[in-house]
Amino acid sequence: MVKENPAAWKKIRLDFKNLDAEGLSGKQDGKVAVNYEFCIPDDPKKWKEVHRIDPGATRQIGSRGRIGCTEHQWLVIGSTHQNNYQRILFELASLPYVERIEQTFWE
């Protein structure tokens, strides 16, 4: 369990008001999951730590994403449609190498 640090919430740039308890957004008859993205160092140990927290997350090696990962970082994409999504986001944001978590907008 991660020690509570309220500053971690400031790294998460998702509008929780638009998400229900299941991590879905939208009207009742057309709810969708919200994807989020963040960068981590290109280090397999860090990826293993992230994947332990968010088993549904995927690495997008070589992609910068909208968030702008560098060539020495991996883009990670996750989804709010999972149990305890807010806790997962908090634990990810609590990692010292995660600078911020942004909503993914697919084009």
mmCIF file of N, CA and C in Angstrom:
data_model
loop_
_atom_site.group_PDB
_atom_site.id
_atom_site.type_symbol
_atom_site.label_atom_id
_atom_site.label_comp_id
_atom_site.label_asym_id
_atom_site.label_seq_id
_atom_site.Cartn_x
_atom_site.Cartn_y
_atom_site.Cartn_z
ATOM 1 N N MET A 1 0.849 -1.189 0.000
ATOM 2 C CA MET A 1 0.000 0.000 0.000
ATOM 3 C C MET A 1 0.888 1.244 0.000
ATOM 4 N N VAL A 2 0.579 2.176 -0.868
ATOM 5 C CA VAL A 2 1.343 3.404 -0.999
ATOM 6 C C VAL A 2 0.938 4.373 0.100
ATOM 7 N N LYS A 3 1.938 5.008 0.714
ATOM 8 C CA LYS A 3 1.664 6.030 1.717
ATOM 9 C C LYS A 3 0.928 7.194 1.047
ATOM 10 N N GLU A 4 -0.077 7.676 1.734
ATOM 11 C CA GLU A 4 -0.889 8.757 1.161
ATOM 12 C C GLU A 4 -0.105 10.063 1.063
ATOM 13 N N ASN A 5 -0.009 10.559 -0.137
ATOM 14 C CA ASN A 5 0.612 11.852 -0.399
ATOM 15 C C ASN A 5 -0.336 12.621 -1.308
ATOM 16 N N PRO A 6 -1.054 13.591 -0.758
ATOM 17 C CA PRO A 6 -2.047 14.311 -1.558
ATOM 18 C C PRO A 6 -1.475 14.980 -2.806
ATOM 19 N N ALA A 7 -0.183 15.259 -2.818
ATOM 20 C CA ALA A 7 0.428 15.906 -3.982
ATOM 21 C C ALA A 7 0.356 15.012 -5.218
ATOM 22 N N ALA A 8 0.267 13.706 -5.020
ATOM 23 C CA ALA A 8 0.193 12.787 -6.167
ATOM 24 C C ALA A 8 -1.061 13.069 -6.998
ATOM 25 N N TRP A 9 -2.146 13.458 -6.357
ATOM 26 C CA TRP A 9 -3.388 13.741 -7.107
ATOM 27 C C TRP A 9 -3.196 14.867 -8.109
ATOM 28 N N LYS A 10 -2.273 15.797 -7.825
ATOM 29 C CA LYS A 10 -2.044 16.921 -8.737
ATOM 30 C C LYS A 10 -1.401 16.493 -10.044
ATOM 31 N N LYS A 11 -0.803 15.309 -10.062
ATOM 32 C CA LYS A 11 -0.193 14.789 -11.290
ATOM 33 C C LYS A 11 -1.241 14.196 -12.238
ATOM 34 N N ILE A 12 -2.427 13.913 -11.722
ATOM 35 C CA ILE A 12 -3.467 13.248 -12.512
ATOM 36 C C ILE A 12 -4.369 14.307 -13.130
ATOM 37 N N ARG A 13 -4.346 14.366 -14.439
ATOM 38 C CA ARG A 13 -5.113 15.392 -15.140
ATOM 39 C C ARG A 13 -6.285 14.762 -15.881
ATOM 40 N N LEU A 14 -7.152 14.144 -15.092
ATOM 41 C CA LEU A 14 -8.406 13.589 -15.598
ATOM 42 C C LEU A 14 -9.536 14.261 -14.842
ATOM 43 N N ASP A 15 -10.661 14.437 -15.479
ATOM 44 C CA ASP A 15 -11.814 15.049 -14.826
ATOM 45 C C ASP A 15 -12.671 13.941 -14.215
ATOM 46 N N PHE A 16 -12.450 13.678 -12.934
ATOM 47 C CA PHE A 16 -13.168 12.608 -12.254
ATOM 48 C C PHE A 16 -14.672 12.868 -12.172
ATOM 49 N N LYS A 17 -15.093 14.118 -12.311
ATOM 50 C CA LYS A 17 -16.528 14.434 -12.274
ATOM 51 C C LYS A 17 -17.264 13.766 -13.422
ATOM 52 N N ASN A 18 -16.553 13.502 -14.514
ATOM 53 C CA ASN A 18 -17.182 12.902 -15.688
ATOM 54 C C ASN A 18 -17.137 11.376 -15.685
ATOM 55 N N LEU A 19 -16.595 10.782 -14.620
ATOM 56 C CA LEU A 19 -16.464 9.329 -14.541
ATOM 57 C C LEU A 19 -17.372 8.773 -13.458
ATOM 58 N N ASP A 20 -17.997 7.634 -13.764
ATOM 59 C CA ASP A 20 -18.834 6.995 -12.757
ATOM 60 C C ASP A 20 -17.992 6.020 -11.918
ATOM 61 N N ALA A 21 -18.631 5.291 -11.045
ATOM 62 C CA ALA A 21 -17.930 4.369 -10.143
ATOM 63 C C ALA A 21 -17.206 3.262 -10.897
ATOM 64 N N GLU A 22 -17.639 2.966 -12.113
ATOM 65 C CA GLU A 22 -17.000 1.922 -12.916
ATOM 66 C C GLU A 22 -15.932 2.475 -13.848
ATOM 67 N N GLY A 23 -15.654 3.779 -13.740
ATOM 68 C CA GLY A 23 -14.630 4.393 -14.583
ATOM 69 C C GLY A 23 -15.099 4.708 -15.982
ATOM 70 N N LEU A 24 -16.414 4.827 -16.169
ATOM 71 C CA LEU A 24 -16.975 5.100 -17.488
ATOM 72 C C LEU A 24 -17.487 6.530 -17.570
ATOM 73 N N SER A 25 -17.474 7.064 -18.780
ATOM 74 C CA SER A 25 -17.898 8.433 -19.033
ATOM 75 C C SER A 25 -18.960 8.437 -20.131
ATOM 76 N N GLY A 26 -19.823 9.424 -20.090
ATOM 77 C CA GLY A 26 -20.813 9.578 -21.151
ATOM 78 C C GLY A 26 -22.225 9.380 -20.660
ATOM 79 N N LYS A 27 -23.153 9.412 -21.624
ATOM 80 C CA LYS A 27 -24.570 9.242 -21.320
ATOM 81 C C LYS A 27 -24.868 7.787 -21.001
ATOM 82 N N GLN A 28 -25.932 7.566 -20.285
ATOM 83 C CA GLN A 28 -26.298 6.237 -19.800
ATOM 84 C C GLN A 28 -26.317 5.179 -20.900
ATOM 85 N N ASP A 29 -26.768 5.548 -22.094
ATOM 86 C CA ASP A 29 -26.884 4.565 -23.173
ATOM 87 C C ASP A 29 -25.651 4.483 -24.072
ATOM 88 N N GLY A 30 -24.582 5.170 -23.699
ATOM 89 C CA GLY A 30 -23.376 5.144 -24.539
ATOM 90 C C GLY A 30 -22.102 5.406 -23.760
ATOM 91 N N LYS A 31 -21.983 4.796 -22.601
ATOM 92 C CA LYS A 31 -20.805 5.041 -21.764
ATOM 93 C C LYS A 31 -19.564 4.367 -22.347
ATOM 94 N N VAL A 32 -18.432 5.032 -22.157
ATOM 95 C CA VAL A 32 -17.152 4.524 -22.650
ATOM 96 C C VAL A 32 -16.081 4.689 -21.580
ATOM 97 N N ALA A 33 -15.064 3.865 -21.675
ATOM 98 C CA ALA A 33 -13.909 3.988 -20.787
ATOM 99 C C ALA A 33 -13.074 5.187 -21.218
ATOM 100 N N VAL A 34 -12.343 5.725 -20.296
ATOM 101 C CA VAL A 34 -11.415 6.810 -20.575
ATOM 102 C C VAL A 34 -10.002 6.232 -20.486
ATOM 103 N N ASN A 35 -9.219 6.460 -21.528
ATOM 104 C CA ASN A 35 -7.826 6.023 -21.502
ATOM 105 C C ASN A 35 -6.948 7.158 -20.994
ATOM 106 N N TYR A 36 -5.873 6.775 -20.365
ATOM 107 C CA TYR A 36 -4.903 7.753 -19.871
ATOM 108 C C TYR A 36 -3.514 7.323 -20.302
ATOM 109 N N GLU A 37 -2.600 8.288 -20.317
ATOM 110 C CA GLU A 37 -1.233 8.016 -20.740
ATOM 111 C C GLU A 37 -0.242 8.736 -19.844
ATOM 112 N N PHE A 38 0.933 8.141 -19.769
ATOM 113 C CA PHE A 38 2.037 8.741 -19.019
ATOM 114 C C PHE A 38 3.334 8.125 -19.529
ATOM 115 N N CYS A 39 4.438 8.722 -19.163
ATOM 116 C CA CYS A 39 5.754 8.260 -19.589
ATOM 117 C C CYS A 39 6.497 7.665 -18.400
ATOM 118 N N ILE A 40 7.281 6.632 -18.697
ATOM 119 C CA ILE A 40 8.174 6.065 -17.693
ATOM 120 C C ILE A 40 9.548 5.892 -18.337
ATOM 121 N N PRO A 41 10.600 5.861 -17.527
ATOM 122 C CA PRO A 41 11.926 5.593 -18.097
ATOM 123 C C PRO A 41 11.943 4.239 -18.794
ATOM 124 N N ASP A 42 12.756 4.109 -19.830
ATOM 125 C CA ASP A 42 12.834 2.851 -20.581
ATOM 126 C C ASP A 42 13.661 1.827 -19.796
ATOM 127 N N ASP A 43 13.080 1.406 -18.709
ATOM 128 C CA ASP A 43 13.721 0.498 -17.761
ATOM 129 C C ASP A 43 12.757 -0.646 -17.448
ATOM 130 N N PRO A 44 13.128 -1.877 -17.785
ATOM 131 C CA PRO A 44 12.224 -3.013 -17.545
ATOM 132 C C PRO A 44 11.771 -3.138 -16.084
ATOM 133 N N LYS A 45 12.607 -2.754 -15.139
ATOM 134 C CA LYS A 45 12.209 -2.828 -13.718
ATOM 135 C C LYS A 45 11.094 -1.841 -13.415
ATOM 136 N N LYS A 46 11.164 -0.661 -14.017
ATOM 137 C CA LYS A 46 10.112 0.347 -13.803
ATOM 138 C C LYS A 46 8.816 -0.117 -14.473
ATOM 139 N N TRP A 47 8.931 -0.706 -15.668
ATOM 140 C CA TRP A 47 7.750 -1.228 -16.345
ATOM 141 C C TRP A 47 7.098 -2.321 -15.499
ATOM 142 N N LYS A 48 7.884 -3.182 -14.909
ATOM 143 C CA LYS A 48 7.357 -4.258 -14.071
ATOM 144 C C LYS A 48 6.604 -3.676 -12.878
ATOM 145 N N GLU A 49 7.138 -2.612 -12.295
ATOM 146 C CA GLU A 49 6.475 -1.949 -11.171
ATOM 147 C C GLU A 49 5.140 -1.347 -11.604
ATOM 148 N N VAL A 50 5.136 -0.668 -12.744
ATOM 149 C CA VAL A 50 3.908 -0.069 -13.278
ATOM 150 C C VAL A 50 2.884 -1.160 -13.587
ATOM 151 N N HIS A 51 3.326 -2.229 -14.227
ATOM 152 C CA HIS A 51 2.416 -3.297 -14.623
ATOM 153 C C HIS A 51 1.850 -4.035 -13.410
ATOM 154 N N ARG A 52 2.600 -4.073 -12.314
ATOM 155 C CA ARG A 52 2.087 -4.664 -11.076
ATOM 156 C C ARG A 52 0.924 -3.824 -10.539
ATOM 157 N N ILE A 53 1.042 -2.510 -10.632
ATOM 158 C CA ILE A 53 -0.014 -1.611 -10.167
ATOM 159 C C ILE A 53 -1.210 -1.639 -11.110
ATOM 160 N N ASP A 54 -0.936 -1.628 -12.401
ATOM 161 C CA ASP A 54 -1.990 -1.561 -13.427
ATOM 162 C C ASP A 54 -1.764 -2.668 -14.461
ATOM 163 N N PRO A 55 -2.241 -3.888 -14.162
ATOM 164 C CA PRO A 55 -1.999 -5.022 -15.057
ATOM 165 C C PRO A 55 -2.571 -4.856 -16.466
ATOM 166 N N GLY A 56 -3.547 -3.983 -16.638
ATOM 167 C CA GLY A 56 -4.126 -3.765 -17.959
ATOM 168 C C GLY A 56 -3.376 -2.741 -18.794
ATOM 169 N N ALA A 57 -2.391 -2.073 -18.212
ATOM 170 C CA ALA A 57 -1.629 -1.051 -18.935
ATOM 171 C C ALA A 57 -0.791 -1.692 -20.035
ATOM 172 N N THR A 58 -0.558 -0.931 -21.096
ATOM 173 C CA THR A 58 0.277 -1.399 -22.196
ATOM 174 C C THR A 58 1.393 -0.393 -22.461
ATOM 175 N N ARG A 59 2.526 -0.912 -22.911
ATOM 176 C CA ARG A 59 3.662 -0.066 -23.306
ATOM 177 C C ARG A 59 3.572 0.195 -24.793
ATOM 178 N N GLN A 60 3.878 1.396 -25.173
ATOM 179 C CA GLN A 60 3.912 1.776 -26.577
ATOM 180 C C GLN A 60 5.342 2.232 -26.879
ATOM 181 N N ILE A 61 6.243 1.282 -27.007
ATOM 182 C CA ILE A 61 7.656 1.602 -27.220
ATOM 183 C C ILE A 61 7.826 2.300 -28.566
ATOM 184 N N GLY A 62 8.539 3.417 -28.540
ATOM 185 C CA GLY A 62 8.797 4.168 -29.766
ATOM 186 C C GLY A 62 7.769 5.237 -30.055
ATOM 187 N N SER A 63 6.697 5.283 -29.286
ATOM 188 C CA SER A 63 5.669 6.303 -29.488
ATOM 189 C C SER A 63 5.825 7.392 -28.432
ATOM 190 N N ARG A 64 5.681 8.638 -28.855
ATOM 191 C CA ARG A 64 5.793 9.762 -27.918
ATOM 192 C C ARG A 64 4.464 10.059 -27.244
ATOM 193 N N GLY A 65 3.350 9.705 -27.903
ATOM 194 C CA GLY A 65 2.035 10.036 -27.374
ATOM 195 C C GLY A 65 1.821 11.537 -27.381
ATOM 196 N N ARG A 66 0.634 11.933 -27.009
ATOM 197 C CA ARG A 66 0.352 13.371 -26.898
ATOM 198 C C ARG A 66 1.134 13.983 -25.754
ATOM 199 N N ILE A 67 1.467 13.159 -24.772
ATOM 200 C CA ILE A 67 2.153 13.633 -23.578
ATOM 201 C C ILE A 67 3.613 13.981 -23.864
ATOM 202 N N GLY A 68 4.174 13.430 -24.939
ATOM 203 C CA GLY A 68 5.520 13.814 -25.362
ATOM 204 C C GLY A 68 6.656 13.073 -24.687
ATOM 205 N N CYS A 69 6.579 11.748 -24.643
ATOM 206 C CA CYS A 69 7.678 10.965 -24.071
ATOM 207 C C CYS A 69 8.951 11.188 -24.889
ATOM 208 N N THR A 70 10.085 11.130 -24.224
ATOM 209 C CA THR A 70 11.373 11.299 -24.892
ATOM 210 C C THR A 70 11.837 9.966 -25.470
ATOM 211 N N GLU A 71 12.953 9.973 -26.155
ATOM 212 C CA GLU A 71 13.478 8.733 -26.736
ATOM 213 C C GLU A 71 13.980 7.765 -25.669
ATOM 214 N N HIS A 72 14.123 8.229 -24.443
ATOM 215 C CA HIS A 72 14.567 7.369 -23.345
ATOM 216 C C HIS A 72 13.421 7.024 -22.395
ATOM 217 N N GLN A 73 12.199 7.192 -22.901
ATOM 218 C CA GLN A 73 11.008 6.875 -22.112
ATOM 219 C C GLN A 73 10.084 5.979 -22.926
ATOM 220 N N TRP A 74 9.231 5.270 -22.219
ATOM 221 C CA TRP A 74 8.184 4.482 -22.835
ATOM 222 C C TRP A 74 6.849 5.132 -22.528
ATOM 223 N N LEU A 75 5.983 5.170 -23.521
ATOM 224 C CA LEU A 75 4.617 5.625 -23.350
ATOM 225 C C LEU A 75 3.813 4.466 -22.768
ATOM 226 N N VAL A 76 3.025 4.756 -21.746
ATOM 227 C CA VAL A 76 2.161 3.748 -21.134
ATOM 228 C C VAL A 76 0.720 4.228 -21.261
ATOM 229 N N ILE A 77 -0.157 3.321 -21.691
ATOM 230 C CA ILE A 77 -1.586 3.617 -21.841
ATOM 231 C C ILE A 77 -2.359 2.721 -20.884
ATOM 232 N N GLY A 78 -3.289 3.310 -20.145
ATOM 233 C CA GLY A 78 -4.150 2.556 -19.245
ATOM 234 C C GLY A 78 -5.600 2.959 -19.451
ATOM 235 N N SER A 79 -6.493 2.309 -18.728
ATOM 236 C CA SER A 79 -7.927 2.560 -18.852
ATOM 237 C C SER A 79 -8.562 2.712 -17.476
ATOM 238 N N THR A 80 -9.536 3.608 -17.401
ATOM 239 C CA THR A 80 -10.265 3.796 -16.146
ATOM 240 C C THR A 80 -11.292 2.693 -15.913
ATOM 241 N N HIS A 81 -11.586 1.906 -16.919
ATOM 242 C CA HIS A 81 -12.623 0.875 -16.767
ATOM 243 C C HIS A 81 -12.045 -0.378 -16.108
ATOM 244 N N GLN A 82 -11.833 -0.265 -14.788
ATOM 245 C CA GLN A 82 -11.311 -1.367 -13.990
ATOM 246 C C GLN A 82 -11.629 -1.091 -12.527
ATOM 247 N N ASN A 83 -11.627 -2.132 -11.740
ATOM 248 C CA ASN A 83 -11.886 -1.971 -10.306
ATOM 249 C C ASN A 83 -10.852 -1.056 -9.680
ATOM 250 N N ASN A 84 -11.308 -0.198 -8.798
ATOM 251 C CA ASN A 84 -10.425 0.697 -8.042
ATOM 252 C C ASN A 84 -9.569 1.590 -8.936
ATOM 253 N N TYR A 85 -10.127 2.057 -10.040
ATOM 254 C CA TYR A 85 -9.336 2.843 -10.986
ATOM 255 C C TYR A 85 -8.724 4.091 -10.357
ATOM 256 N N GLN A 86 -9.433 4.718 -9.423
ATOM 257 C CA GLN A 86 -8.866 5.916 -8.799
ATOM 258 C C GLN A 86 -7.649 5.557 -7.950
ATOM 259 N N ARG A 87 -7.717 4.459 -7.242
ATOM 260 C CA ARG A 87 -6.573 4.020 -6.433
ATOM 261 C C ARG A 87 -5.388 3.668 -7.335
ATOM 262 N N ILE A 88 -5.658 3.010 -8.444
ATOM 263 C CA ILE A 88 -4.597 2.667 -9.390
ATOM 264 C C ILE A 88 -3.929 3.931 -9.913
ATOM 265 N N LEU A 89 -4.730 4.901 -10.307
ATOM 266 C CA LEU A 89 -4.172 6.171 -10.783
ATOM 267 C C LEU A 89 -3.335 6.846 -9.702
ATOM 268 N N PHE A 90 -3.828 6.827 -8.466
ATOM 269 C CA PHE A 90 -3.089 7.432 -7.370
ATOM 270 C C PHE A 90 -1.743 6.733 -7.165
ATOM 271 N N GLU A 91 -1.751 5.411 -7.188
ATOM 272 C CA GLU A 91 -0.494 4.675 -6.984
ATOM 273 C C GLU A 91 0.484 4.920 -8.131
ATOM 274 N N LEU A 92 -0.015 5.002 -9.356
ATOM 275 C CA LEU A 92 0.855 5.334 -10.480
ATOM 276 C C LEU A 92 1.437 6.734 -10.328
ATOM 277 N N ALA A 93 0.593 7.689 -9.959
ATOM 278 C CA ALA A 93 1.055 9.072 -9.782
ATOM 279 C C ALA A 93 2.024 9.198 -8.614
ATOM 280 N N SER A 94 1.964 8.275 -7.677
ATOM 281 C CA SER A 94 2.868 8.296 -6.525
ATOM 282 C C SER A 94 4.277 7.823 -6.875
ATOM 283 N N LEU A 95 4.432 7.184 -8.028
ATOM 284 C CA LEU A 95 5.762 6.757 -8.447
ATOM 285 C C LEU A 95 6.602 7.995 -8.765
ATOM 286 N N PRO A 96 7.811 8.092 -8.249
ATOM 287 C CA PRO A 96 8.603 9.316 -8.437
ATOM 288 C C PRO A 96 8.960 9.616 -9.884
ATOM 289 N N TYR A 97 8.981 8.616 -10.751
ATOM 290 C CA TYR A 97 9.359 8.831 -12.145
ATOM 291 C C TYR A 97 8.164 9.123 -13.051
ATOM 292 N N VAL A 98 6.946 9.106 -12.518
ATOM 293 C CA VAL A 98 5.765 9.500 -13.293
ATOM 294 C C VAL A 98 5.521 10.980 -13.024
ATOM 295 N N GLU A 99 5.723 11.792 -14.064
ATOM 296 C CA GLU A 99 5.600 13.238 -13.903
ATOM 297 C C GLU A 99 4.151 13.705 -13.924
ATOM 298 N N ARG A 100 3.352 13.108 -14.824
ATOM 299 C CA ARG A 100 1.933 13.456 -14.908
ATOM 300 C C ARG A 100 1.207 12.386 -15.697
ATOM 301 N N ILE A 101 -0.097 12.337 -15.484
ATOM 302 C CA ILE A 101 -0.966 11.392 -16.171
ATOM 303 C C ILE A 101 -2.048 12.209 -16.868
ATOM 304 N N GLU A 102 -2.159 12.048 -18.162
ATOM 305 C CA GLU A 102 -3.097 12.825 -18.974
ATOM 306 C C GLU A 102 -4.109 11.903 -19.631
ATOM 307 N N GLN A 103 -5.265 12.447 -19.956
ATOM 308 C CA GLN A 103 -6.249 11.687 -20.718
ATOM 309 C C GLN A 103 -5.720 11.483 -22.139
ATOM 310 N N THR A 104 -5.941 10.297 -22.671
ATOM 311 C CA THR A 104 -5.582 9.989 -24.063
ATOM 312 C C THR A 104 -6.759 10.359 -24.952
ATOM 313 N N PHE A 105 -6.475 11.073 -26.017
ATOM 314 C CA PHE A 105 -7.494 11.406 -26.997
ATOM 315 C C PHE A 105 -7.120 10.722 -28.297
ATOM 316 N N TRP A 106 -7.906 9.714 -28.682
ATOM 317 C CA TRP A 106 -7.623 8.970 -29.909
ATOM 318 C C TRP A 106 -8.093 9.766 -31.106
ATOM 319 N N GLU A 107 -7.321 9.723 -32.151
ATOM 320 C CA GLU A 107 -7.668 10.469 -33.362
ATOM 321 C C GLU A 107 -8.095 9.541 -34.462
#
